[in-house]
Structure formats: C-alpha cells, structure tokens
Short mmCIF file of C-alpha atoms and ligand atoms in Angstrom, two decimals:
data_model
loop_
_atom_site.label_atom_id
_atom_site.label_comp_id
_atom_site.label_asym_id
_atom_site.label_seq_id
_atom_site.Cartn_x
_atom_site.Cartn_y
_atom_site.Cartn_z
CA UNK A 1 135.10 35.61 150.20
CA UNK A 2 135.02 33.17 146.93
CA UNK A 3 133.02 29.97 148.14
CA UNK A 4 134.84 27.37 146.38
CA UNK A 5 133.10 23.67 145.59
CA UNK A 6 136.45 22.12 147.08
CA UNK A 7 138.29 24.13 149.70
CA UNK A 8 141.68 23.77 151.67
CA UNK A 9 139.77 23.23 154.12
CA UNK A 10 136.24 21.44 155.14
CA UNK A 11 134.69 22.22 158.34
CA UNK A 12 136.53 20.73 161.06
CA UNK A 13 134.84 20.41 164.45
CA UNK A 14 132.01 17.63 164.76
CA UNK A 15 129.09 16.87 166.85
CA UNK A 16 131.07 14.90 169.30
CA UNK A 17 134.23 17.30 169.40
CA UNK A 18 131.37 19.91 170.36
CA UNK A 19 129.87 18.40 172.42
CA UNK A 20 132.99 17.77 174.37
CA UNK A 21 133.46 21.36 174.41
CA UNK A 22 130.34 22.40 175.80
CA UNK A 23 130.53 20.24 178.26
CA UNK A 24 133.47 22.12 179.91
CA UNK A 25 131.80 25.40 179.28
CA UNK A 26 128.42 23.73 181.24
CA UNK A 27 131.49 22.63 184.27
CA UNK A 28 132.53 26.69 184.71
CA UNK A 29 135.96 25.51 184.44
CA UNK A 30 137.11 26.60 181.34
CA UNK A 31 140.60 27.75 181.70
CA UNK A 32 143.75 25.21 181.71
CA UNK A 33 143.04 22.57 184.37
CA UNK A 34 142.94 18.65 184.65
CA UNK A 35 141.60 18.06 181.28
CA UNK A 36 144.23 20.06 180.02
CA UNK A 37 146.56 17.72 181.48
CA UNK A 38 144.96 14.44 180.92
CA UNK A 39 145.10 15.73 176.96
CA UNK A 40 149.13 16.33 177.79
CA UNK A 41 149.08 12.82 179.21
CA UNK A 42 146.93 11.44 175.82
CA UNK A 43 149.60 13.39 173.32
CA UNK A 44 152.88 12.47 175.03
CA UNK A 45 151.51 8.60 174.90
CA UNK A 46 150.51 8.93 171.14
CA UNK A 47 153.90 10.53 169.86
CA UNK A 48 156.28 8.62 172.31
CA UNK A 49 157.48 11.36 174.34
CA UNK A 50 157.75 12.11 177.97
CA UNK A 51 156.26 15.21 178.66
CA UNK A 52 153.94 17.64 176.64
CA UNK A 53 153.42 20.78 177.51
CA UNK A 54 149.57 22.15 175.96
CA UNK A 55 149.85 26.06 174.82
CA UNK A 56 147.25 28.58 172.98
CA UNK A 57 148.90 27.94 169.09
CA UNK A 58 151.82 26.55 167.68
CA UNK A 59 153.38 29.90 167.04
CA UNK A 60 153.44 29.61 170.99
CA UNK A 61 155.05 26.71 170.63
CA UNK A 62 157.66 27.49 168.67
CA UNK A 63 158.03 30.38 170.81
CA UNK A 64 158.67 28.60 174.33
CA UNK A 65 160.66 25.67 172.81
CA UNK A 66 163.31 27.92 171.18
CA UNK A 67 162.78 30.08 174.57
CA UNK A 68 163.51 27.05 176.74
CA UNK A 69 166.65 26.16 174.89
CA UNK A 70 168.31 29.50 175.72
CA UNK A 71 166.93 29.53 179.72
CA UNK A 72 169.89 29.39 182.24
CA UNK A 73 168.04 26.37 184.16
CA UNK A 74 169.28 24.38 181.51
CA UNK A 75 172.47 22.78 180.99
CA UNK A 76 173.01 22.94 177.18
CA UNK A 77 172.18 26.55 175.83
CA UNK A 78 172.65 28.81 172.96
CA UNK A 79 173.93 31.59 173.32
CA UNK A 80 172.78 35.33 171.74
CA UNK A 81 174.45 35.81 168.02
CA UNK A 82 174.93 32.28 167.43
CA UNK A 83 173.23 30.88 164.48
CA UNK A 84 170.69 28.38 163.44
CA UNK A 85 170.15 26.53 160.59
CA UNK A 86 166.31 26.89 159.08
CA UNK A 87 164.73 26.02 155.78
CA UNK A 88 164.06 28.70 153.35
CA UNK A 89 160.69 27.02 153.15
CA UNK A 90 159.39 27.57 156.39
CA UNK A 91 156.26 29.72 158.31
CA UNK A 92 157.11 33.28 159.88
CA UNK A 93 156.49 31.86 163.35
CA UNK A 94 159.00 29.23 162.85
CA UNK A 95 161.09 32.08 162.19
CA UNK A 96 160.78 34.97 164.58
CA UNK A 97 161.38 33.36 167.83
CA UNK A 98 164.42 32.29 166.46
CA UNK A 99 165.71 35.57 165.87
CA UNK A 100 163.41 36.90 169.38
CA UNK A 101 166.00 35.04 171.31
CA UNK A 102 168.88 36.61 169.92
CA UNK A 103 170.15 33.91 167.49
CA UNK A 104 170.87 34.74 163.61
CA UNK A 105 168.78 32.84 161.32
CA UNK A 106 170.86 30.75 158.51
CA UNK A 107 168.67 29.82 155.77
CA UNK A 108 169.55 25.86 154.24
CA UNK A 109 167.81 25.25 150.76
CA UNK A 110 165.25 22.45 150.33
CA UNK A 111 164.85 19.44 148.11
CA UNK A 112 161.93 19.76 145.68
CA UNK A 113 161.17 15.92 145.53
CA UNK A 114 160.70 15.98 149.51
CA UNK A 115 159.82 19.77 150.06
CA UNK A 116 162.13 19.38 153.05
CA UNK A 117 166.02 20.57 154.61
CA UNK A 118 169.16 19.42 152.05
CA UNK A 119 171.51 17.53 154.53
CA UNK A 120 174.33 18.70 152.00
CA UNK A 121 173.54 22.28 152.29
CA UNK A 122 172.60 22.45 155.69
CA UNK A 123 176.16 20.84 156.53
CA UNK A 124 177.67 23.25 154.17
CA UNK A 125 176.29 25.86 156.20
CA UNK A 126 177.82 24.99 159.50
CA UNK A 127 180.19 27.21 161.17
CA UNK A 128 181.42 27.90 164.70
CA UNK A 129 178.97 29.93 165.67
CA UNK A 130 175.80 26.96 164.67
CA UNK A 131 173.85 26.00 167.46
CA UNK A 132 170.48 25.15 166.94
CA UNK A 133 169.19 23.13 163.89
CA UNK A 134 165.76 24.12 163.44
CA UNK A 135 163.66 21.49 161.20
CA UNK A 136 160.62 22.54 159.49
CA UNK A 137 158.51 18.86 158.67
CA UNK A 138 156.67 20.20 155.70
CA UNK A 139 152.76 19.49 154.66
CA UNK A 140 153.89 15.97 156.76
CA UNK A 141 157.22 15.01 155.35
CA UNK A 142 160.44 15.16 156.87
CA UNK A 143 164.02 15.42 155.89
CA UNK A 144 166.49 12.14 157.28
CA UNK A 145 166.01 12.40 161.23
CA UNK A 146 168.72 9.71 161.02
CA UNK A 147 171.30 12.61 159.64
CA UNK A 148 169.96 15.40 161.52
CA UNK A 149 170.48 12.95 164.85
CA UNK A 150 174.15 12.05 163.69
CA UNK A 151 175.07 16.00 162.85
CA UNK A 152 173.52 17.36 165.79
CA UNK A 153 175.64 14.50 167.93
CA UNK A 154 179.08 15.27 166.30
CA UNK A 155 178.23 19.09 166.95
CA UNK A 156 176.86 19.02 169.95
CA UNK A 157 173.52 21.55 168.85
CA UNK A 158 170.39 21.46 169.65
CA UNK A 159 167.39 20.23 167.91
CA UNK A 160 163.93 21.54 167.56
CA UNK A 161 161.11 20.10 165.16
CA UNK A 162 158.41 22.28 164.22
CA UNK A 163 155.79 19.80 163.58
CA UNK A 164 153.22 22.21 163.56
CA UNK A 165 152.21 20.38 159.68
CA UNK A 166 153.42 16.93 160.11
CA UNK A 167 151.14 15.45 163.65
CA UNK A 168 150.86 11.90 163.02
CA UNK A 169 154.08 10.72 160.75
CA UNK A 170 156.95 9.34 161.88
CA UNK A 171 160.50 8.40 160.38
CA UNK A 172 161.79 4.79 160.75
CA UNK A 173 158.14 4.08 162.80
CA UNK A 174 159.33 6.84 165.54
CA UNK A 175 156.89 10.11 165.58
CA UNK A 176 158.08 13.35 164.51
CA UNK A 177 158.68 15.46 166.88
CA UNK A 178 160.34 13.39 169.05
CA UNK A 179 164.08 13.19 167.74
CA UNK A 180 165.19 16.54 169.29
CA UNK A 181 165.22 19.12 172.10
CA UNK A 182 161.76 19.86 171.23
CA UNK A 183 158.94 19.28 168.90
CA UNK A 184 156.42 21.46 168.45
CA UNK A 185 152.78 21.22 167.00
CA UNK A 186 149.85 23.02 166.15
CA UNK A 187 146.08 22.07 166.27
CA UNK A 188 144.79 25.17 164.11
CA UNK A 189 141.58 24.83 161.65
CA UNK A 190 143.09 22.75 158.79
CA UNK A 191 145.74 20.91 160.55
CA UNK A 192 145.66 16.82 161.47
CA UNK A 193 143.69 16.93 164.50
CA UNK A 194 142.14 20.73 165.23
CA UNK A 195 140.55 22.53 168.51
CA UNK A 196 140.28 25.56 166.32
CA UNK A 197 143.51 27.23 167.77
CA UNK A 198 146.32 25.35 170.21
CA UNK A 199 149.63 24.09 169.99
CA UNK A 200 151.63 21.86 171.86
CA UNK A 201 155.51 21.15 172.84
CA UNK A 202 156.70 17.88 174.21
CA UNK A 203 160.31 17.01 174.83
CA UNK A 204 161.89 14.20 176.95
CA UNK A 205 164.18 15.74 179.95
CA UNK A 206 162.65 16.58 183.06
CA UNK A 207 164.19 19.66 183.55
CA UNK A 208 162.86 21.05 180.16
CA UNK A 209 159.50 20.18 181.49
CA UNK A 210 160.29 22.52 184.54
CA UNK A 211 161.21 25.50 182.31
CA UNK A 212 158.69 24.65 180.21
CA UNK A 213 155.48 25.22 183.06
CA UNK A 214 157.32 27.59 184.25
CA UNK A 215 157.63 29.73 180.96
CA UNK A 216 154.11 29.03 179.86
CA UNK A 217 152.41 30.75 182.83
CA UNK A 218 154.25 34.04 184.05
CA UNK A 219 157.38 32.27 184.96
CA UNK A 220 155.38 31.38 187.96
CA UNK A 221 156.72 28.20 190.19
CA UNK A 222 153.33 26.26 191.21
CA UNK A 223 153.07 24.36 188.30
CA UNK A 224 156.32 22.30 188.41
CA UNK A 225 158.37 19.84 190.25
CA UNK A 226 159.72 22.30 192.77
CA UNK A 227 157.81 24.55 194.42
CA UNK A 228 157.70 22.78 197.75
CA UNK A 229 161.73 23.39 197.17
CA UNK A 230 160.80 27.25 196.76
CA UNK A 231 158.66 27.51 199.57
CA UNK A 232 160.85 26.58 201.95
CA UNK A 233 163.95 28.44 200.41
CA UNK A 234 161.88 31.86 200.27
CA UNK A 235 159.90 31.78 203.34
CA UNK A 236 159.02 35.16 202.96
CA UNK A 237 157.41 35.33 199.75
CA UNK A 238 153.47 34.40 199.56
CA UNK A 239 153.85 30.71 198.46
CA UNK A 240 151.31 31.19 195.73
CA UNK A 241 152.89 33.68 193.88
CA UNK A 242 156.81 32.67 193.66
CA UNK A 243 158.44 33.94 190.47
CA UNK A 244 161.31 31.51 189.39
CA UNK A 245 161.75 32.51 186.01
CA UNK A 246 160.84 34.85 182.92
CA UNK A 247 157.33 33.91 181.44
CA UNK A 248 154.28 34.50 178.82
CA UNK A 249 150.93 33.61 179.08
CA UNK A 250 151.01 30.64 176.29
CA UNK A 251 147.95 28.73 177.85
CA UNK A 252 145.28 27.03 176.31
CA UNK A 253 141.61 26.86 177.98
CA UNK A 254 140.43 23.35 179.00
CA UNK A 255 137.50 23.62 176.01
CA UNK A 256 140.63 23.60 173.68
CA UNK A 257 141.87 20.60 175.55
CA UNK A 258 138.48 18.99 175.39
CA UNK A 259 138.14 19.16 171.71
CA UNK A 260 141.70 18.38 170.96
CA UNK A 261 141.95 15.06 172.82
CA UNK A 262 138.14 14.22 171.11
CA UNK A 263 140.28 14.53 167.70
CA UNK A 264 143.12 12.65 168.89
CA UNK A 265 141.32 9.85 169.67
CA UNK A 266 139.95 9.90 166.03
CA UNK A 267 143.78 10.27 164.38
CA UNK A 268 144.19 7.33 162.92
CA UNK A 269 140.67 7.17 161.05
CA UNK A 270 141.69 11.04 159.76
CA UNK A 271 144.43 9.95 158.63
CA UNK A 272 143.34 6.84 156.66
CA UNK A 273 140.65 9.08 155.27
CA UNK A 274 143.41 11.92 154.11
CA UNK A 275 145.96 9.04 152.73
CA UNK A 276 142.77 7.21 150.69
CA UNK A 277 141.81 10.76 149.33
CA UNK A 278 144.99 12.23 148.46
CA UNK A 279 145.85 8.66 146.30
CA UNK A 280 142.63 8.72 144.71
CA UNK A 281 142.72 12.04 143.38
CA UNK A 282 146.83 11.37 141.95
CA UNK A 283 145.16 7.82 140.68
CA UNK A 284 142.34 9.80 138.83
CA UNK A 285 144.74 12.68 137.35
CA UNK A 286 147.57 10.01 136.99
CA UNK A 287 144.82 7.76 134.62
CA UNK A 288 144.29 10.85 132.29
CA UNK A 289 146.92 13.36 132.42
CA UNK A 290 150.22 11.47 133.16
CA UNK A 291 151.54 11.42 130.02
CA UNK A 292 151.22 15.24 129.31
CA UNK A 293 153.96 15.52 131.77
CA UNK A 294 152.21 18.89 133.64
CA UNK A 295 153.20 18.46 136.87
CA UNK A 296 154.62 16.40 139.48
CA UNK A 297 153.19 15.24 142.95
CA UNK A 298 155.24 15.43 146.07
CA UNK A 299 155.94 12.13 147.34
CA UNK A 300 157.08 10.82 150.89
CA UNK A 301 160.83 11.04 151.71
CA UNK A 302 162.34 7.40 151.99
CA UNK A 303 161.59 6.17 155.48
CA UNK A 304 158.57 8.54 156.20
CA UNK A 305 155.02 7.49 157.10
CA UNK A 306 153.32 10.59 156.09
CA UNK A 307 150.18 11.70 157.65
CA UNK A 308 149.77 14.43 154.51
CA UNK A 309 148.67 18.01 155.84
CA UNK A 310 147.40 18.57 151.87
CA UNK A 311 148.60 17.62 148.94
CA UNK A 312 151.41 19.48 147.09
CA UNK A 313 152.21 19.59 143.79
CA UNK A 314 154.90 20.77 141.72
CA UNK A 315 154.36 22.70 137.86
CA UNK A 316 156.83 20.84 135.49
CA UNK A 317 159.44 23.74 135.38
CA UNK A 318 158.62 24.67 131.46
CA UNK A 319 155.52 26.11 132.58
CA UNK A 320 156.66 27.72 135.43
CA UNK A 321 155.74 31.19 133.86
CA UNK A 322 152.17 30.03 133.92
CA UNK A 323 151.95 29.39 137.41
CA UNK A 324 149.53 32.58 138.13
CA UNK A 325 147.34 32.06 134.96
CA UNK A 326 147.16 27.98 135.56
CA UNK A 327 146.03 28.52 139.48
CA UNK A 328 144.11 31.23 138.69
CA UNK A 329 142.56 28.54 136.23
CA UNK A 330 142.43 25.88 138.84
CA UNK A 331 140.66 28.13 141.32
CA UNK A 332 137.88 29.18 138.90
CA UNK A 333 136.81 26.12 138.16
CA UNK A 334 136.10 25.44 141.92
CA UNK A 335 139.36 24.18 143.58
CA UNK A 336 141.15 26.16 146.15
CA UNK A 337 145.03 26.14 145.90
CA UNK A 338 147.77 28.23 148.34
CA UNK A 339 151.42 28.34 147.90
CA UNK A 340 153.43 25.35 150.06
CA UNK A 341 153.72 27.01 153.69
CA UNK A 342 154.69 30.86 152.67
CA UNK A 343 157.07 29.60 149.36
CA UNK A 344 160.79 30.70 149.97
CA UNK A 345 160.47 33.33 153.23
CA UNK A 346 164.04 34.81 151.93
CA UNK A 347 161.41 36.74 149.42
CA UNK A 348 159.31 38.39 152.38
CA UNK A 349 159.22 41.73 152.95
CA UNK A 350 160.21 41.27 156.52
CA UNK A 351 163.42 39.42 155.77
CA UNK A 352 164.44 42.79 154.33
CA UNK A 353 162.62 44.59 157.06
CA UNK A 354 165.15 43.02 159.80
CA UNK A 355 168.25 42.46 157.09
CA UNK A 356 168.15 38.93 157.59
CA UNK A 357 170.12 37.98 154.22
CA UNK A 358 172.39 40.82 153.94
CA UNK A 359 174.51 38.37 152.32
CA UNK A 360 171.99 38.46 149.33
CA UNK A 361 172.15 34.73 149.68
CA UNK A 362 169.63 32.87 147.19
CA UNK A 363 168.31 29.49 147.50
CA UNK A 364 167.61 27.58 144.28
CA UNK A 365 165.18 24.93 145.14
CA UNK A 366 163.66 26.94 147.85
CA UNK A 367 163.05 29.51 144.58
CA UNK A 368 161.75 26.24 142.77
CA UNK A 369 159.39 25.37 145.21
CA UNK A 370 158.36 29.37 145.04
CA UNK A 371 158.03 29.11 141.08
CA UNK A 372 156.55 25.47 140.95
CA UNK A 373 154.30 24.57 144.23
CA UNK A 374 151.29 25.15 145.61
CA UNK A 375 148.95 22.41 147.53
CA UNK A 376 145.23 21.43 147.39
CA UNK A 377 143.35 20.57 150.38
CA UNK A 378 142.65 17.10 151.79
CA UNK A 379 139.59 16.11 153.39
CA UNK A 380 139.63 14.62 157.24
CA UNK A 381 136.41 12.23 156.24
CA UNK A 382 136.57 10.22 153.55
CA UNK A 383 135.50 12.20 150.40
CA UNK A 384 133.31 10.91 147.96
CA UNK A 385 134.33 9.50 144.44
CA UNK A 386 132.41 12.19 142.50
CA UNK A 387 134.37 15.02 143.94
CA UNK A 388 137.82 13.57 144.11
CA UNK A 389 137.05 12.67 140.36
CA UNK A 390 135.95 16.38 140.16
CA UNK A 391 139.73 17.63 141.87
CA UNK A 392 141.69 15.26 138.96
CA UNK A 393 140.17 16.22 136.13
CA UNK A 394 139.37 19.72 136.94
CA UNK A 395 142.81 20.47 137.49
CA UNK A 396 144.00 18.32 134.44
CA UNK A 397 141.29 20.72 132.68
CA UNK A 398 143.19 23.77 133.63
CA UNK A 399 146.69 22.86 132.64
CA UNK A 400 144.96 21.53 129.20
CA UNK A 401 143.87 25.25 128.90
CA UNK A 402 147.03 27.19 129.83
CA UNK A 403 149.66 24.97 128.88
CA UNK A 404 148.66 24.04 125.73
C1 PLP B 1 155.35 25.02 159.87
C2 PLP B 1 154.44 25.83 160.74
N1 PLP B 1 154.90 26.27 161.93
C3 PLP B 1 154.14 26.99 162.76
C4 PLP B 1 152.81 27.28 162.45
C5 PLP B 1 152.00 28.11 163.40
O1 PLP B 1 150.92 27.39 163.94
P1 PLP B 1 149.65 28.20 164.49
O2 PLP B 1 148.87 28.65 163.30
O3 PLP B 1 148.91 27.20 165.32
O4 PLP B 1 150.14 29.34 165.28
C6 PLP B 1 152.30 26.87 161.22
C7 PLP B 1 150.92 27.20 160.87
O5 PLP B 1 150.25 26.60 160.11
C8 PLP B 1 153.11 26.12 160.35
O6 PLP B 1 152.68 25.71 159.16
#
C-alpha cells in the first residue's frame, strides 16, 4: 500500500487509550460487562440522551435501530413495503438494513453547499406509504433538524440519525443524534473518538431501550427491565435463558469500551485540534489560490457546530472532467484523498443488483457531489504548521498543473 506523507488517517489509539485497554485484558473480563455500561452511562451524558446502547460497529447500529423501529414491543412501527426517505449520498450500511427490514429505500438528493438531505426534495418525495426518514449527518454536518422535527410531526414517521460521521456536533447547541427515534454512531479507525471498531445507538424511550438489550444479545431477556416479570410469568423455563424476542449478537467487548470512553473524555481537545487544522489549511490555500477559483470548501450548514470528520472539498464544476487526473495529482504529491462517503450510492453496482431504482430515478446534486467531491483527512492532534502549509499548497500545486 502507497505510504502517503499526509494520510486520511493518522494513527489513532494512544498510550493512555492502550493502556486502558490492557488493563481489561490483565482483569480476564474482556467481554461486555460494567465498563461497557459505565461507557453507555459516559455517552448518553455527553450527547443528551437517555439511554445508549454500546454494539460491535456502527453498521450494527444502524442495523438494530432500524430493527427496533419495526419490533412489535413497540407502539409506533413501520410496516414491510413502506418506504423511507435516504440520501443518495449515504454509506451501504446506512442502506441495507433499511431494505433488511422489509422497507423500500427512496433516495432524496443532497445540497452541494451542505453535502446533506434537500428538505424540498425529500418533501417532494413523500407519499402514503413514507415511514421512516432516515438522515445521513455527513463528514459532521447536518441538514435542518428543525424541518426534519416539524415533517416527521405532521406525518407521524419515524426518525433515525446515522451519526456514524458527525459524533460531537450539534444543531441549535442540541447533539446530533438525539432529535429522532434513534441515533446511531460509529467509533471505527478515522472517526471522532475511535476504539478501533464499535458503534453505539442511544434513543430516549424506555421501551426502545428494552428492545434494544434485548435485540443486541440473542433476543435474550436478562439484560432489561423485565425479566423478574418473565420469570415469574414462565416458571418453567430456566430463568437464565428466557427468549423474549428475535436477536443478533451486536456486542462490543469491554476493551472496546475501555478505549472508547478514554477518547471520549478527550473529545473536546480532538475536536479543537480537527477545527484549528482544517481552518488553517483553507487559510493557507485561501491566501494563495482563492482567486483561481479551483475549488470550493464545504462549509457548516446554518445552525451547525461541526465537529468535521475530514475536510471536503468540491472541484469548481468546469473542471469536473479533471477530477481523476487532478486527485491522481493530489495523491502523488503525498496527500491522500477518497470520494465523500461512497459519492451518489444510486451508481453502485448493488443498487442494480437488488433493483433499487427501477424508476431510473437520477439525482443531480447527489451526481455533483459524485463529479466534484472528495475529502482530505484531518488530524485528531494538533498538526504542525509545516505540514498543513504542505496540504494548501500541495494541493493548490496540483490544480495549477491540471487545470491550467
Ligand atoms: C454514514 C456512515 N454510516 C455507517 C457507517 C458504518 O460504520 P462502521 O464502519 O463502524 O461499521 C459509516 C462508516 O464509516 C458511515 O460513514
């Protein structure tokens, strides 16, 4: 593999986040367990909800949130062939459990100056059969949780947030994530905090919670509020193994939880050390290459506190032809680029694979984002001034070449 002198992504577990680790491997307890929970307890303080629920990625978590909001335990459900609304910019595993639980995926374009849902659109594309609005925060912006709230009210659907990019910003001060159903979130390699894999899903209702345990770990009873209740109502059955509902095994180990809650503690410092690189590097290119009018750099949507996952960037659409030859450039001079998420998913070989657009629909600024955007890394610890110096011009350098 091409060693690049900056990377998406720098190495991401320290001394203290290993040390935390090994000192659960030293305990013998290394699957789920208290720390597990206290971590739960840490996350559901930090983003404002009530409960979190800890699983192995946040594919799993996308996986038992859109799973929970089809289980019979709870009161509002969807239903198999209804639909739900999800960007055309969006990850496969925001996808597939989706169309896992039955429901038919509606694709809603983007905005390129926010990278995230078009309310117009995605109210355009509301029918009878919508029941599940299914945001995708990308690279840490959001869409207008205000409008998403107010839809979602007057339709009465259900709302989950994958997350899985955006850990750490909120809309109007309140944390993403915590607007719908469900949020889900991810703590893989280059995301805002990182235990190497794990995910999470936190919600606010009680009896989510319930399905939630319960789903995680074999559909088995013991790790919710009612399994005294089940005892007694199925005296027969071995109280430790009860059944009270379908299941996966989605958990994480407690050396997951260890390192994740280490991170989380450190958020706010990562976060001030992504924000301070990603506006030094648009300062540097901005003092040099502004006026050549190359490209554009994705802002935050109005309202949103971004806690930037990388930073994207969008080819001024005259050059769009050059995309492969101007990356291409960018990546042999040392900088490592990938395309924002997967680009539009409507152009994946799967979508075709499970005729999920047999209406041939076609999303323009979904296709723009395709044509235009790809994103850089940003460091977790503060980079230093020779290298974010090295990012600007280096990628001025390349457009100078191609685009001249
Ligand atoms: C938007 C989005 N959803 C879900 C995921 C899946 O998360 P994980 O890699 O932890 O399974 C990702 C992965 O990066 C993602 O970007």
């Amino acid at each position: 593999m091409k060693k690049f002198k900056y990377p998406l992504i720098y190495p991401r577990i320290y001394k203290s986040d290993k040390h935390k680790g090994i000192q659960v491997i030293k305990s013998g307890q290394i699957t789920m367990s208290k720390i597990t929970k206290n971590f739960e307890k840490n996350f559901s303080k930090y983003v404002g909800s009530k409960y979190s629920v800890m699983v192995n990625s946040g594919s799993s978590a996308n996986l038992l949130a859109v799973t929970a909001s089809c289980n019979p335990l709870r009161k509002k459900i969807f239903k198999r062939d209804q639909e739900a609304l999800i960007p055309g910019i969006c990850w496969s595993t925001s996808l597939w459990p989706l169309v896992l639980n039955g429901l038919k995926p509606v694709f809603v374009d983007v905005e390129t100056a926010t990278l995230n849902m078009n309310i117009e659109d995605l109210k355009k594309k509301i029918t009878k059969k919508t029941k599940v609005i299914f945001c995708v925060h990308v690279l840490g912006n959001s869409t207008n949780m205000d409008e998403i709230k107010k839809i979602a009210k007057k339709k009465n659907l259900i709302v989950i947030e994958d997350t899985c990019e955006s850990l750490g910003s909120s809309f109007k001060k309140k944390k993403l994530g915590t607007f719908g159903d469900f949020g889900t979130y991810s703590f893989y390699y280059s995301h805002q905090i990182s235990s190497g894999e794990g995910g999470m899903v936190v919600c606010n209702s009680k009896e989510d919670h319930e399905i939630l345990l319960a789903l995680r770990a074999h559909g088995w009873s013991r790790d919710g509020y009612k399994h005294e209740v089940y005892k007694k109502k199925y005296p027969k059955l071995d109280e430790r193994f009860i059944f009270t509902n379908m299941g996966f095994n989605l958990r994480p180990l407690d050396i997951q939880a260890a390192i994740a809650n280490n991170q989380l503690k450190q958020i706010h410092t990562f976060k001030r050390n992504r924000t301070y690189n990603r506006n030094k590097i648009i300062s540097y290119y901005n003092k040099n290459f502004k006026n050549k009018n190359f490209l554009n750099f994705v802002n935050n949507s109005n309202h949103v506190d971004c806690n930037w996952f990388g930073l994207p960037i969008l080819i001024n659409k005259k050059y769009k032809y050059k995309k492969r030859k101007i990356i291409k450039e960018i990546e042999r001079l040392g900088i490592e680029t990938r395309p924002i998420i997967s680009g539009n998913f409507l152009n994946q070989p799967a979508i075709k694979l499970f005729k999920l657009n047999k209406n041939n629909y076609k999303l323009k600024k979904s296709q723009e984002v395709d044509d235009c955007g790809f994103f850089i890394g940003i460091n977790t610890k503060k980079s230093s001034e020779k290298i974010l110096k090295f990012v600007a011009t280096n990628i001025g350098k390349a457009f100078l070449k191609v685009c001249k």
